[in-house]
Amino acid sequence: LELAEQLVDYAADMGFTHIECLPVSEYPFDGSWGYQPVGMFAPTIRHGTPSEFRAFVDAAHRKGLGVILDWVPGHFPTDAHGLGRFDGTSLYEHQDPREGFHQDWNTLIYNYGRVEVKNYLVSNALYWLEEYHIDGLRVDAVASMLYRDYSRKHGEWVPNKDGGRENYEAIDVLRTTNITAYGEVPGIMTIAEESTAFPGVSRPANWGGLGFGFKWNMGWMNDTLSYMQKDPLYRKYHHHQMTFGMVYAWSENYILPISHDEVVHGKGSMLSKMPGTAWEKFANLRAYYGFMWAHPGKKLLFMGQEFAQGAEWNHNQSLDWHQLDVAEHAGVKALVRDLNRVYRNTPALHVNDTRPEGFAWIESNDADAGVYAWVRKGNEGHKPVVAVVNMTPLERSYRLGLPHAGKWTEILNTDAEAYGGGNRGNLGGVTTEKTPWHGQTQSALVTLPPLSAVYLQQD
């Protein structure tokens, strides 16, 4: 009930649209964070009773927030009180360890080919959506379900009936879950955490896809974080790690995920990944969030990243909320709130998140300057937005080609003093002149603060 009040108010005030919970199905081991569930139909008692969980979902809905649950149909732990050897035989799992045992996690794998197991999992997905009015399910470790040889050496796996590595039975369970969920509960969404190039994850099932609504873009996350961790001196040699995501951006309906997996196991917090002095670390992170919010795809942050928590996540303790007393941390929080507000209030930034007509590069090759510029477009009548990102610690007066003549208002600048920046910018906006540049007929000189992102919107 504490969550229902404090967390919901906080997320709503910050302008987020959804709260995603790590798995809430009852689980024995705290350190699994819920990703090894035994009681698939029971909300964990760690956070309260089932009725209190309902109250949390209800409170979120009253504030206009959706609730997404992480859902784990890929494996289950071997604990004796779970589903393993449920009646003394391998009932829910495969008998053969090459199909039924997960070496990475020491867990058991469902026998997806059994009708009863398939019904159990599909009905469990429906249960959360119907009984608790959950708005979406993010399905964990989909890649481990799709491939029979996932994380297995030669000879440690059993091929499918055609001699291949695809797990036809698991694919059928996922597709049936999506068809049933979307068919029975209008308005929900399903999301795949899927790290391979398996085709059509978020394509409708009747078009041959798996039928998910969205897919996490793990490639984008790995490439861009790899770039951001590099000293700006060397970034020019890795410039296209930041642009490569656009090569395949329209192949799926993507979510850009900076999840719990990026801030645990010695990977450090988002802030500690950033190079440079203390000021530059914050500036780098603000610039990265500015880049991310203007990039096609829906946005996901893990808790604590919105105020640049200094330490990596520890499930045994609360977040370091006291850091909000420090101006730089409060500044990042203010930036994320404003990014959410601008994103929601600006159709050009979101209505075509999954369509190529919503995006065009202005400058993607200026590696020496470390500058990226692109335009985001909405539907007819929506004013376009140009995002310009400077990933070097040098202030630049930069000639920028703009797609339309006239005044362009600066609607967001990550270097604003309110965010902990140096307050360098364009005094409210720029006006174009008839100097062709970047393949455009108009251009303007734009001030790019060091390590910053600037958004310009056509007046």
Short mmCIF file of C-alpha atoms in Angstrom, two decimals:
data_model
loop_
_atom_site.label_atom_id
_atom_site.label_comp_id
_atom_site.label_asym_id
_atom_site.label_seq_id
_atom_site.Cartn_x
_atom_site.Cartn_y
_atom_site.Cartn_z
CA LEU A 1 0.00 0.00 0.00
CA GLU A 2 3.01 2.24 0.53
CA LEU A 3 3.89 1.61 -3.14
CA ALA A 4 0.33 2.43 -4.15
CA GLU A 5 0.70 5.90 -2.71
CA GLN A 6 4.35 6.96 -2.92
CA LEU A 7 5.60 5.12 -6.03
CA VAL A 8 2.51 5.87 -8.09
CA ASP A 9 2.57 9.59 -7.19
CA TYR A 10 6.30 9.77 -7.95
CA ALA A 11 6.03 8.03 -11.35
CA ALA A 12 3.03 10.16 -12.33
CA ASP A 13 4.78 13.37 -11.28
CA MET A 14 7.83 12.36 -13.34
CA GLY A 15 5.66 11.96 -16.43
CA PHE A 16 6.18 8.26 -17.02
CA THR A 17 3.36 6.36 -18.73
CA HIS A 18 3.95 2.92 -17.19
CA ILE A 19 5.49 1.22 -14.16
CA GLU A 20 7.12 -2.12 -14.98
CA CYS A 21 7.56 -4.52 -12.08
CA LEU A 22 10.18 -7.23 -11.87
CA PRO A 23 8.37 -10.60 -11.56
CA VAL A 24 5.82 -10.66 -8.75
CA SER A 25 4.94 -14.37 -8.97
CA GLU A 26 6.00 -16.03 -5.70
CA TYR A 27 9.64 -17.15 -5.70
CA PRO A 28 11.90 -18.81 -3.12
CA PHE A 29 15.27 -17.10 -3.63
CA ASP A 30 15.53 -13.34 -2.97
CA GLY A 31 18.66 -13.11 -5.10
CA SER A 32 16.78 -14.25 -8.22
CA TRP A 33 14.76 -10.97 -8.10
CA GLY A 34 11.70 -13.04 -9.04
CA TYR A 35 13.15 -14.53 -12.22
CA GLN A 36 12.91 -18.07 -10.79
CA PRO A 37 9.21 -18.29 -9.85
CA VAL A 38 7.43 -21.25 -8.24
CA GLY A 39 3.95 -19.82 -7.57
CA MET A 40 2.96 -18.54 -11.01
CA PHE A 41 -0.55 -17.59 -9.85
CA ALA A 42 0.44 -16.00 -6.51
CA PRO A 43 1.69 -12.41 -6.04
CA THR A 44 4.70 -12.61 -3.71
CA ILE A 45 3.90 -11.92 -0.08
CA ARG A 46 7.13 -9.85 0.17
CA HIS A 47 5.20 -6.75 -0.90
CA GLY A 48 1.79 -7.52 0.59
CA THR A 49 -1.35 -9.56 0.02
CA PRO A 50 -3.11 -10.16 -3.32
CA SER A 51 -5.71 -7.53 -2.44
CA GLU A 52 -2.96 -5.02 -1.67
CA PHE A 53 -1.37 -5.78 -5.04
CA ARG A 54 -4.76 -5.09 -6.65
CA ALA A 55 -4.90 -1.79 -4.76
CA PHE A 56 -1.48 -0.86 -6.16
CA VAL A 57 -2.62 -1.55 -9.74
CA ASP A 58 -5.84 0.35 -9.10
CA ALA A 59 -3.94 3.35 -7.69
CA ALA A 60 -1.72 3.42 -10.78
CA HIS A 61 -4.75 3.34 -13.08
CA ARG A 62 -6.40 6.21 -11.19
CA LYS A 63 -3.30 8.32 -11.91
CA GLY A 64 -3.32 7.36 -15.59
CA LEU A 65 -0.37 4.96 -15.30
CA GLY A 66 -0.24 1.49 -16.81
CA VAL A 67 1.33 -1.47 -14.99
CA ILE A 68 3.51 -3.99 -16.84
CA LEU A 69 4.69 -7.22 -15.23
CA ASP A 70 7.80 -9.19 -16.06
CA TRP A 71 6.54 -12.71 -16.80
CA VAL A 72 8.78 -15.79 -16.78
CA PRO A 73 7.50 -18.74 -18.85
CA GLY A 74 11.02 -19.87 -19.80
CA HIS A 75 12.05 -21.92 -16.78
CA PHE A 76 11.35 -22.68 -13.11
CA PRO A 77 13.53 -23.59 -10.12
CA THR A 78 14.18 -27.11 -8.89
CA ASP A 79 12.80 -26.47 -5.36
CA ALA A 80 10.84 -29.44 -4.07
CA HIS A 81 7.73 -27.34 -3.38
CA GLY A 82 7.64 -26.15 -7.00
CA LEU A 83 6.60 -27.85 -10.22
CA GLY A 84 9.68 -30.09 -10.57
CA ARG A 85 8.73 -33.80 -10.64
CA PHE A 86 5.32 -32.64 -9.49
CA ASP A 87 3.75 -36.11 -9.27
CA GLY A 88 7.03 -38.00 -8.94
CA THR A 89 7.63 -37.89 -12.68
CA SER A 90 8.75 -35.16 -15.11
CA LEU A 91 5.28 -33.69 -15.50
CA TYR A 92 5.87 -30.02 -16.35
CA GLU A 93 9.51 -30.32 -17.47
CA HIS A 94 11.28 -32.45 -20.09
CA GLN A 95 12.68 -35.75 -18.78
CA ASP A 96 15.84 -35.43 -20.91
CA PRO A 97 18.18 -32.82 -19.32
CA ARG A 98 19.31 -31.80 -22.81
CA GLU A 99 15.82 -30.34 -23.22
CA GLY A 100 14.64 -29.96 -19.63
CA PHE A 101 17.55 -28.48 -17.67
CA HIS A 102 18.95 -24.96 -17.95
CA GLN A 103 22.69 -25.04 -17.37
CA ASP A 104 23.04 -21.26 -16.99
CA TRP A 105 20.55 -20.96 -14.15
CA ASN A 106 20.32 -24.54 -12.78
CA THR A 107 16.60 -24.48 -13.49
CA LEU A 108 14.07 -26.72 -15.23
CA ILE A 109 12.58 -26.01 -18.65
CA TYR A 110 8.89 -26.49 -19.40
CA ASN A 111 7.86 -29.27 -21.78
CA TYR A 112 6.12 -26.87 -24.17
CA GLY A 113 4.87 -29.71 -26.37
CA ARG A 114 2.45 -30.95 -23.68
CA VAL A 115 -1.02 -29.50 -24.12
CA GLU A 116 -1.44 -29.24 -20.34
CA VAL A 117 1.78 -27.24 -19.95
CA LYS A 118 0.81 -24.92 -22.80
CA ASN A 119 -2.63 -24.37 -21.24
CA TYR A 120 -1.04 -23.74 -17.84
CA LEU A 121 1.21 -20.98 -19.22
CA VAL A 122 -1.38 -19.34 -21.49
CA SER A 123 -3.96 -19.32 -18.71
CA ASN A 124 -1.38 -17.83 -16.33
CA ALA A 125 -0.75 -14.92 -18.69
CA LEU A 126 -4.51 -14.34 -18.93
CA TYR A 127 -4.86 -14.60 -15.15
CA TRP A 128 -2.63 -11.56 -14.52
CA LEU A 129 -4.27 -9.54 -17.28
CA GLU A 130 -7.86 -10.37 -16.30
CA GLU A 131 -7.77 -10.86 -12.53
CA TYR A 132 -5.36 -8.03 -11.68
CA HIS A 133 -6.08 -5.74 -14.67
CA ILE A 134 -2.39 -5.71 -15.62
CA ASP A 135 -1.79 -3.64 -18.78
CA GLY A 136 1.06 -5.62 -20.26
CA LEU A 137 3.46 -8.52 -19.89
CA ARG A 138 7.18 -8.27 -20.63
CA VAL A 139 8.26 -11.83 -21.37
CA ASP A 140 11.67 -12.70 -19.94
CA ALA A 141 14.51 -14.49 -21.79
CA VAL A 142 12.57 -15.21 -24.99
CA ALA A 143 15.80 -16.17 -26.81
CA SER A 144 16.32 -19.05 -24.37
CA MET A 145 12.89 -20.38 -25.38
CA LEU A 146 13.24 -19.93 -29.15
CA TYR A 147 16.42 -21.96 -29.58
CA ARG A 148 17.04 -25.55 -28.49
CA ASP A 149 20.80 -24.95 -28.50
CA TYR A 150 20.62 -21.76 -26.42
CA SER A 151 23.83 -21.61 -24.35
CA ARG A 152 24.60 -25.28 -25.12
CA LYS A 153 27.64 -26.89 -26.68
CA HIS A 154 27.56 -29.35 -29.59
CA GLY A 155 25.96 -32.62 -28.49
CA GLU A 156 24.23 -31.05 -25.45
CA TRP A 157 20.94 -30.36 -27.23
CA VAL A 158 18.25 -32.21 -29.15
CA PRO A 159 17.35 -30.88 -32.65
CA ASN A 160 13.74 -30.32 -33.70
CA LYS A 161 11.89 -32.75 -36.01
CA ASP A 162 13.48 -31.05 -39.03
CA GLY A 163 16.98 -31.25 -37.59
CA GLY A 164 17.10 -27.53 -36.79
CA ARG A 165 17.67 -25.48 -33.64
CA GLU A 166 14.31 -23.64 -33.45
CA ASN A 167 12.06 -24.79 -30.62
CA TYR A 168 8.77 -25.17 -32.50
CA GLU A 169 6.79 -26.03 -29.36
CA ALA A 170 7.99 -22.96 -27.43
CA ILE A 171 7.31 -20.77 -30.47
CA ASP A 172 3.76 -22.13 -30.54
CA VAL A 173 3.28 -21.36 -26.82
CA LEU A 174 4.48 -17.77 -27.27
CA ARG A 175 2.36 -17.21 -30.36
CA THR A 176 -0.74 -18.70 -28.70
CA THR A 177 -0.15 -16.58 -25.58
CA ASN A 178 -0.04 -13.41 -27.68
CA ILE A 179 -3.07 -14.34 -29.80
CA THR A 180 -5.07 -15.19 -26.67
CA ALA A 181 -3.95 -12.16 -24.65
CA TYR A 182 -4.68 -9.63 -27.41
CA GLY A 183 -7.90 -11.43 -28.35
CA GLU A 184 -9.32 -11.72 -24.85
CA VAL A 185 -8.13 -8.50 -23.19
CA PRO A 186 -8.30 -5.46 -25.50
CA GLY A 187 -5.82 -2.67 -24.87
CA ILE A 188 -2.98 -4.72 -23.39
CA MET A 189 0.52 -5.11 -24.78
CA THR A 190 3.11 -7.86 -24.74
CA ILE A 191 6.85 -7.19 -24.88
CA ALA A 192 9.67 -9.61 -25.70
CA GLU A 193 13.08 -9.46 -24.09
CA GLU A 194 14.78 -11.09 -27.06
CA SER A 195 18.45 -10.63 -27.86
CA THR A 196 18.86 -12.37 -31.24
CA ALA A 197 17.89 -11.54 -34.81
CA PHE A 198 14.97 -13.99 -34.80
CA PRO A 199 12.62 -12.53 -37.44
CA GLY A 200 9.15 -11.15 -36.79
CA VAL A 201 9.10 -11.08 -32.99
CA SER A 202 6.71 -8.09 -32.99
CA ARG A 203 4.99 -8.98 -36.24
CA PRO A 204 1.34 -10.08 -35.94
CA ALA A 205 0.87 -13.84 -35.67
CA ASN A 206 -1.40 -13.92 -38.74
CA TRP A 207 1.51 -12.43 -40.72
CA GLY A 208 3.81 -15.22 -39.59
CA GLY A 209 5.28 -13.37 -36.59
CA LEU A 210 5.37 -14.27 -32.90
CA GLY A 211 2.67 -11.68 -32.21
CA PHE A 212 4.37 -9.53 -29.56
CA GLY A 213 3.51 -5.83 -29.47
CA PHE A 214 7.09 -4.69 -28.81
CA LYS A 215 10.61 -6.05 -28.58
CA TRP A 216 13.46 -4.81 -26.40
CA ASN A 217 16.28 -3.44 -28.57
CA MET A 218 19.25 -5.07 -26.85
CA GLY A 219 21.60 -4.32 -29.76
CA TRP A 220 20.94 -0.59 -29.53
CA MET A 221 21.50 -0.68 -25.78
CA ASN A 222 24.81 -2.58 -26.03
CA ASP A 223 26.17 -0.42 -28.88
CA THR A 224 25.28 2.95 -27.41
CA LEU A 225 26.46 2.14 -23.89
CA SER A 226 29.74 0.85 -25.33
CA TYR A 227 30.18 4.20 -27.11
CA MET A 228 29.26 6.28 -24.06
CA GLN A 229 31.79 4.47 -21.85
CA LYS A 230 34.64 5.54 -24.13
CA ASP A 231 36.73 8.66 -23.55
CA PRO A 232 35.42 11.38 -25.94
CA LEU A 233 38.93 11.51 -27.42
CA TYR A 234 38.40 8.04 -28.91
CA ARG A 235 34.69 8.24 -29.69
CA LYS A 236 35.33 9.35 -33.29
CA TYR A 237 36.68 5.86 -34.03
CA HIS A 238 33.40 4.33 -32.81
CA HIS A 239 31.03 6.99 -34.17
CA HIS A 240 28.65 4.56 -35.87
CA GLN A 241 27.91 2.58 -32.72
CA MET A 242 25.39 5.38 -32.13
CA THR A 243 23.92 5.28 -35.66
CA PHE A 244 23.85 1.53 -36.33
CA GLY A 245 20.51 1.10 -34.54
CA MET A 246 18.85 3.05 -37.35
CA VAL A 247 19.93 0.41 -39.91
CA TYR A 248 17.36 -2.03 -38.47
CA ALA A 249 15.13 0.36 -36.48
CA TRP A 250 11.99 -0.52 -38.46
CA SER A 251 12.41 -4.30 -38.44
CA GLU A 252 10.50 -4.55 -35.13
CA ASN A 253 8.47 -2.31 -32.81
CA TYR A 254 11.33 -1.45 -30.48
CA ILE A 255 11.66 -0.38 -26.87
CA LEU A 256 15.03 1.16 -25.92
CA PRO A 257 15.79 -0.60 -22.63
CA ILE A 258 18.21 0.55 -19.95
CA SER A 259 17.16 -2.19 -17.55
CA HIS A 260 18.28 -3.64 -14.21
CA ASP A 261 20.68 -5.91 -16.11
CA GLU A 262 22.87 -2.89 -16.97
CA VAL A 263 23.39 -1.75 -13.35
CA VAL A 264 24.24 -5.01 -11.53
CA HIS A 265 27.01 -7.64 -11.34
CA GLY A 266 29.86 -5.14 -11.33
CA LYS A 267 28.67 -3.22 -14.39
CA GLY A 268 28.28 -0.11 -12.23
CA SER A 269 25.54 2.52 -12.31
CA MET A 270 24.69 4.58 -15.38
CA LEU A 271 26.60 7.50 -13.87
CA SER A 272 29.71 5.46 -13.09
CA LYS A 273 29.84 4.12 -16.68
CA MET A 274 30.40 7.65 -17.96
CA PRO A 275 33.97 8.90 -18.54
CA GLY A 276 35.60 12.15 -17.41
CA THR A 277 35.49 14.47 -14.44
CA ALA A 278 32.53 14.53 -12.06
CA TRP A 279 30.91 17.32 -14.12
CA GLU A 280 31.56 15.46 -17.39
CA LYS A 281 30.02 12.23 -16.04
CA PHE A 282 26.74 14.04 -15.37
CA ALA A 283 26.93 15.92 -18.69
CA ASN A 284 27.57 12.67 -20.59
CA LEU A 285 24.58 11.03 -18.94
CA ARG A 286 22.30 14.00 -19.64
CA ALA A 287 23.44 14.00 -23.30
CA TYR A 288 22.80 10.25 -23.54
CA TYR A 289 19.26 10.61 -22.18
CA GLY A 290 18.69 13.47 -24.65
CA PHE A 291 19.93 11.22 -27.47
CA MET A 292 17.72 8.34 -26.26
CA TRP A 293 14.49 10.33 -25.93
CA ALA A 294 14.79 11.74 -29.47
CA HIS A 295 15.74 8.34 -30.96
CA PRO A 296 12.93 6.24 -32.47
CA GLY A 297 11.60 3.65 -30.02
CA LYS A 298 9.83 3.69 -26.66
CA LYS A 299 11.96 4.51 -23.60
CA LEU A 300 12.64 2.40 -20.51
CA LEU A 301 14.70 3.30 -17.44
CA PHE A 302 15.32 1.17 -14.36
CA MET A 303 14.62 2.80 -11.01
CA GLY A 304 17.36 5.12 -9.78
CA GLN A 305 18.61 5.90 -13.28
CA GLU A 306 16.25 8.85 -13.47
CA PHE A 307 18.29 10.67 -10.82
CA ALA A 308 21.70 9.19 -11.72
CA GLN A 309 22.17 7.01 -8.64
CA GLY A 310 25.91 6.71 -8.01
CA ALA A 311 26.02 3.07 -6.88
CA GLU A 312 24.88 0.05 -8.86
CA TRP A 313 21.58 -1.53 -7.84
CA ASN A 314 21.54 -3.68 -4.70
CA HIS A 315 18.32 -5.65 -4.11
CA ASN A 316 19.02 -5.73 -0.37
CA GLN A 317 18.63 -2.00 0.14
CA SER A 318 16.59 0.96 -1.02
CA LEU A 319 17.69 3.47 -3.62
CA ASP A 320 20.01 6.30 -2.56
CA TRP A 321 17.21 8.88 -2.41
CA HIS A 322 19.39 11.15 -0.26
CA GLN A 323 21.43 11.92 -3.40
CA LEU A 324 18.54 14.11 -4.55
CA ASP A 325 19.86 16.65 -2.01
CA VAL A 326 22.81 17.09 -4.39
CA ALA A 327 22.12 19.59 -7.17
CA GLU A 328 23.58 17.43 -9.97
CA HIS A 329 21.38 14.44 -9.12
CA ALA A 330 18.30 16.65 -8.75
CA GLY A 331 19.24 18.15 -12.13
CA VAL A 332 19.17 14.78 -13.89
CA LYS A 333 15.80 14.05 -12.29
CA ALA A 334 14.48 17.41 -13.54
CA LEU A 335 15.82 16.60 -17.02
CA VAL A 336 14.09 13.20 -17.16
CA ARG A 337 10.83 14.80 -16.05
CA ASP A 338 11.15 17.42 -18.79
CA LEU A 339 12.17 14.82 -21.40
CA ASN A 340 9.01 12.87 -20.56
CA ARG A 341 6.89 16.02 -20.78
CA VAL A 342 8.39 17.11 -24.13
CA TYR A 343 8.13 13.56 -25.51
CA ARG A 344 4.46 13.22 -24.53
CA ASN A 345 3.45 16.73 -25.65
CA THR A 346 5.29 16.62 -29.00
CA PRO A 347 3.65 14.25 -31.52
CA ALA A 348 6.68 14.40 -33.84
CA LEU A 349 8.74 12.65 -31.16
CA HIS A 350 6.40 9.70 -30.60
CA VAL A 351 3.63 9.06 -33.16
CA ASN A 352 6.02 7.54 -35.71
CA ASP A 353 8.36 5.80 -33.26
CA THR A 354 8.13 2.57 -35.27
CA ARG A 355 7.74 3.98 -38.80
CA PRO A 356 10.49 5.15 -41.17
CA GLU A 357 8.52 8.23 -42.25
CA GLY A 358 9.05 9.64 -38.74
CA PHE A 359 12.84 9.95 -39.02
CA ALA A 360 15.55 11.36 -41.30
CA TRP A 361 19.25 11.92 -40.71
CA ILE A 362 20.59 15.46 -41.16
CA GLU A 363 24.17 14.59 -40.14
CA SER A 364 25.25 11.07 -39.19
CA ASN A 365 28.90 11.06 -40.32
CA ASP A 366 30.62 13.92 -38.48
CA ALA A 367 32.81 11.66 -36.38
CA ASP A 368 35.56 14.27 -35.82
CA ALA A 369 33.14 16.69 -34.18
CA GLY A 370 31.22 13.90 -32.42
CA VAL A 371 27.97 15.47 -33.60
CA TYR A 372 24.73 13.72 -34.60
CA ALA A 373 21.68 15.51 -36.00
CA TRP A 374 18.34 14.20 -37.18
CA VAL A 375 14.74 15.27 -37.67
CA ARG A 376 11.70 13.60 -36.13
CA LYS A 377 8.41 13.99 -37.98
CA GLY A 378 4.84 13.36 -36.94
CA ASN A 379 1.73 13.33 -39.09
CA GLU A 380 0.43 16.20 -41.20
CA GLY A 381 0.11 19.35 -39.12
CA HIS A 382 2.65 18.22 -36.50
CA LYS A 383 5.66 20.51 -36.18
CA PRO A 384 8.94 18.62 -36.80
CA VAL A 385 11.72 18.46 -34.19
CA VAL A 386 15.44 18.46 -34.93
CA ALA A 387 17.72 16.84 -32.34
CA VAL A 388 21.42 17.73 -32.28
CA VAL A 389 23.81 15.88 -29.98
CA ASN A 390 27.42 16.87 -29.22
CA MET A 391 29.35 13.98 -27.67
CA THR A 392 32.63 15.88 -27.17
CA PRO A 393 33.55 18.14 -24.21
CA LEU A 394 33.99 21.16 -26.53
CA GLU A 395 31.43 23.91 -27.11
CA ARG A 396 30.77 24.29 -30.85
CA SER A 397 29.23 26.93 -33.08
CA TYR A 398 27.86 24.47 -35.61
CA ARG A 399 26.25 25.14 -38.97
CA LEU A 400 23.21 22.92 -39.12
CA GLY A 401 21.03 22.23 -42.14
CA LEU A 402 17.34 22.59 -41.26
CA PRO A 403 14.42 21.13 -43.25
CA HIS A 404 12.27 24.31 -43.24
CA ALA A 405 12.87 28.06 -43.35
CA GLY A 406 12.07 30.35 -40.45
CA LYS A 407 12.46 30.30 -36.69
CA TRP A 408 13.26 27.13 -34.77
CA THR A 409 12.61 27.27 -31.02
CA GLU A 410 14.95 25.54 -28.59
CA ILE A 411 12.48 23.34 -26.67
CA LEU A 412 15.07 21.41 -24.65
CA ASN A 413 18.77 21.76 -23.86
CA THR A 414 20.47 19.26 -21.54
CA ASP A 415 23.07 21.91 -20.62
CA ALA A 416 20.44 24.11 -18.94
CA GLU A 417 21.40 25.31 -15.46
CA ALA A 418 18.27 23.68 -14.04
CA TYR A 419 19.71 20.29 -15.04
CA GLY A 420 23.18 20.94 -13.62
CA GLY A 421 24.61 22.24 -16.89
CA GLY A 422 26.54 25.37 -17.83
CA ASN A 423 23.55 27.24 -19.31
CA ARG A 424 25.03 27.55 -22.79
CA GLY A 425 22.56 27.58 -25.64
CA ASN A 426 20.75 29.51 -28.33
CA LEU A 427 18.86 32.16 -26.34
CA GLY A 428 15.51 30.61 -27.14
CA GLY A 429 16.09 29.51 -30.72
CA VAL A 430 17.66 30.08 -34.14
CA THR A 431 16.47 31.57 -37.45
CA THR A 432 17.50 29.96 -40.73
CA GLU A 433 19.32 31.64 -43.60
CA LYS A 434 19.50 30.63 -47.24
CA THR A 435 22.81 28.82 -46.95
CA PRO A 436 22.47 25.24 -48.21
CA TRP A 437 24.00 22.74 -45.76
CA HIS A 438 23.67 19.07 -44.89
CA GLY A 439 21.62 18.54 -48.06
CA GLN A 440 19.04 21.10 -46.89
CA THR A 441 18.25 24.42 -48.58
CA GLN A 442 18.29 26.31 -45.26
CA SER A 443 20.71 26.33 -42.34
CA ALA A 444 21.57 28.15 -39.13
CA LEU A 445 24.53 28.52 -36.78
CA VAL A 446 23.63 26.58 -33.63
CA THR A 447 25.48 26.72 -30.34
CA LEU A 448 26.17 23.16 -29.16
CA PRO A 449 27.24 23.07 -25.51
CA PRO A 450 29.85 20.46 -24.54
CA LEU A 451 28.40 16.95 -24.00
CA SER A 452 24.83 17.97 -24.67
CA ALA A 453 21.65 17.36 -26.62
CA VAL A 454 19.57 20.22 -28.01
CA TYR A 455 16.02 19.93 -29.44
CA LEU A 456 14.79 22.55 -31.94
CA GLN A 457 11.13 22.71 -33.03
CA GLN A 458 9.84 24.58 -36.06
CA ASP A 459 7.78 27.60 -35.06
#
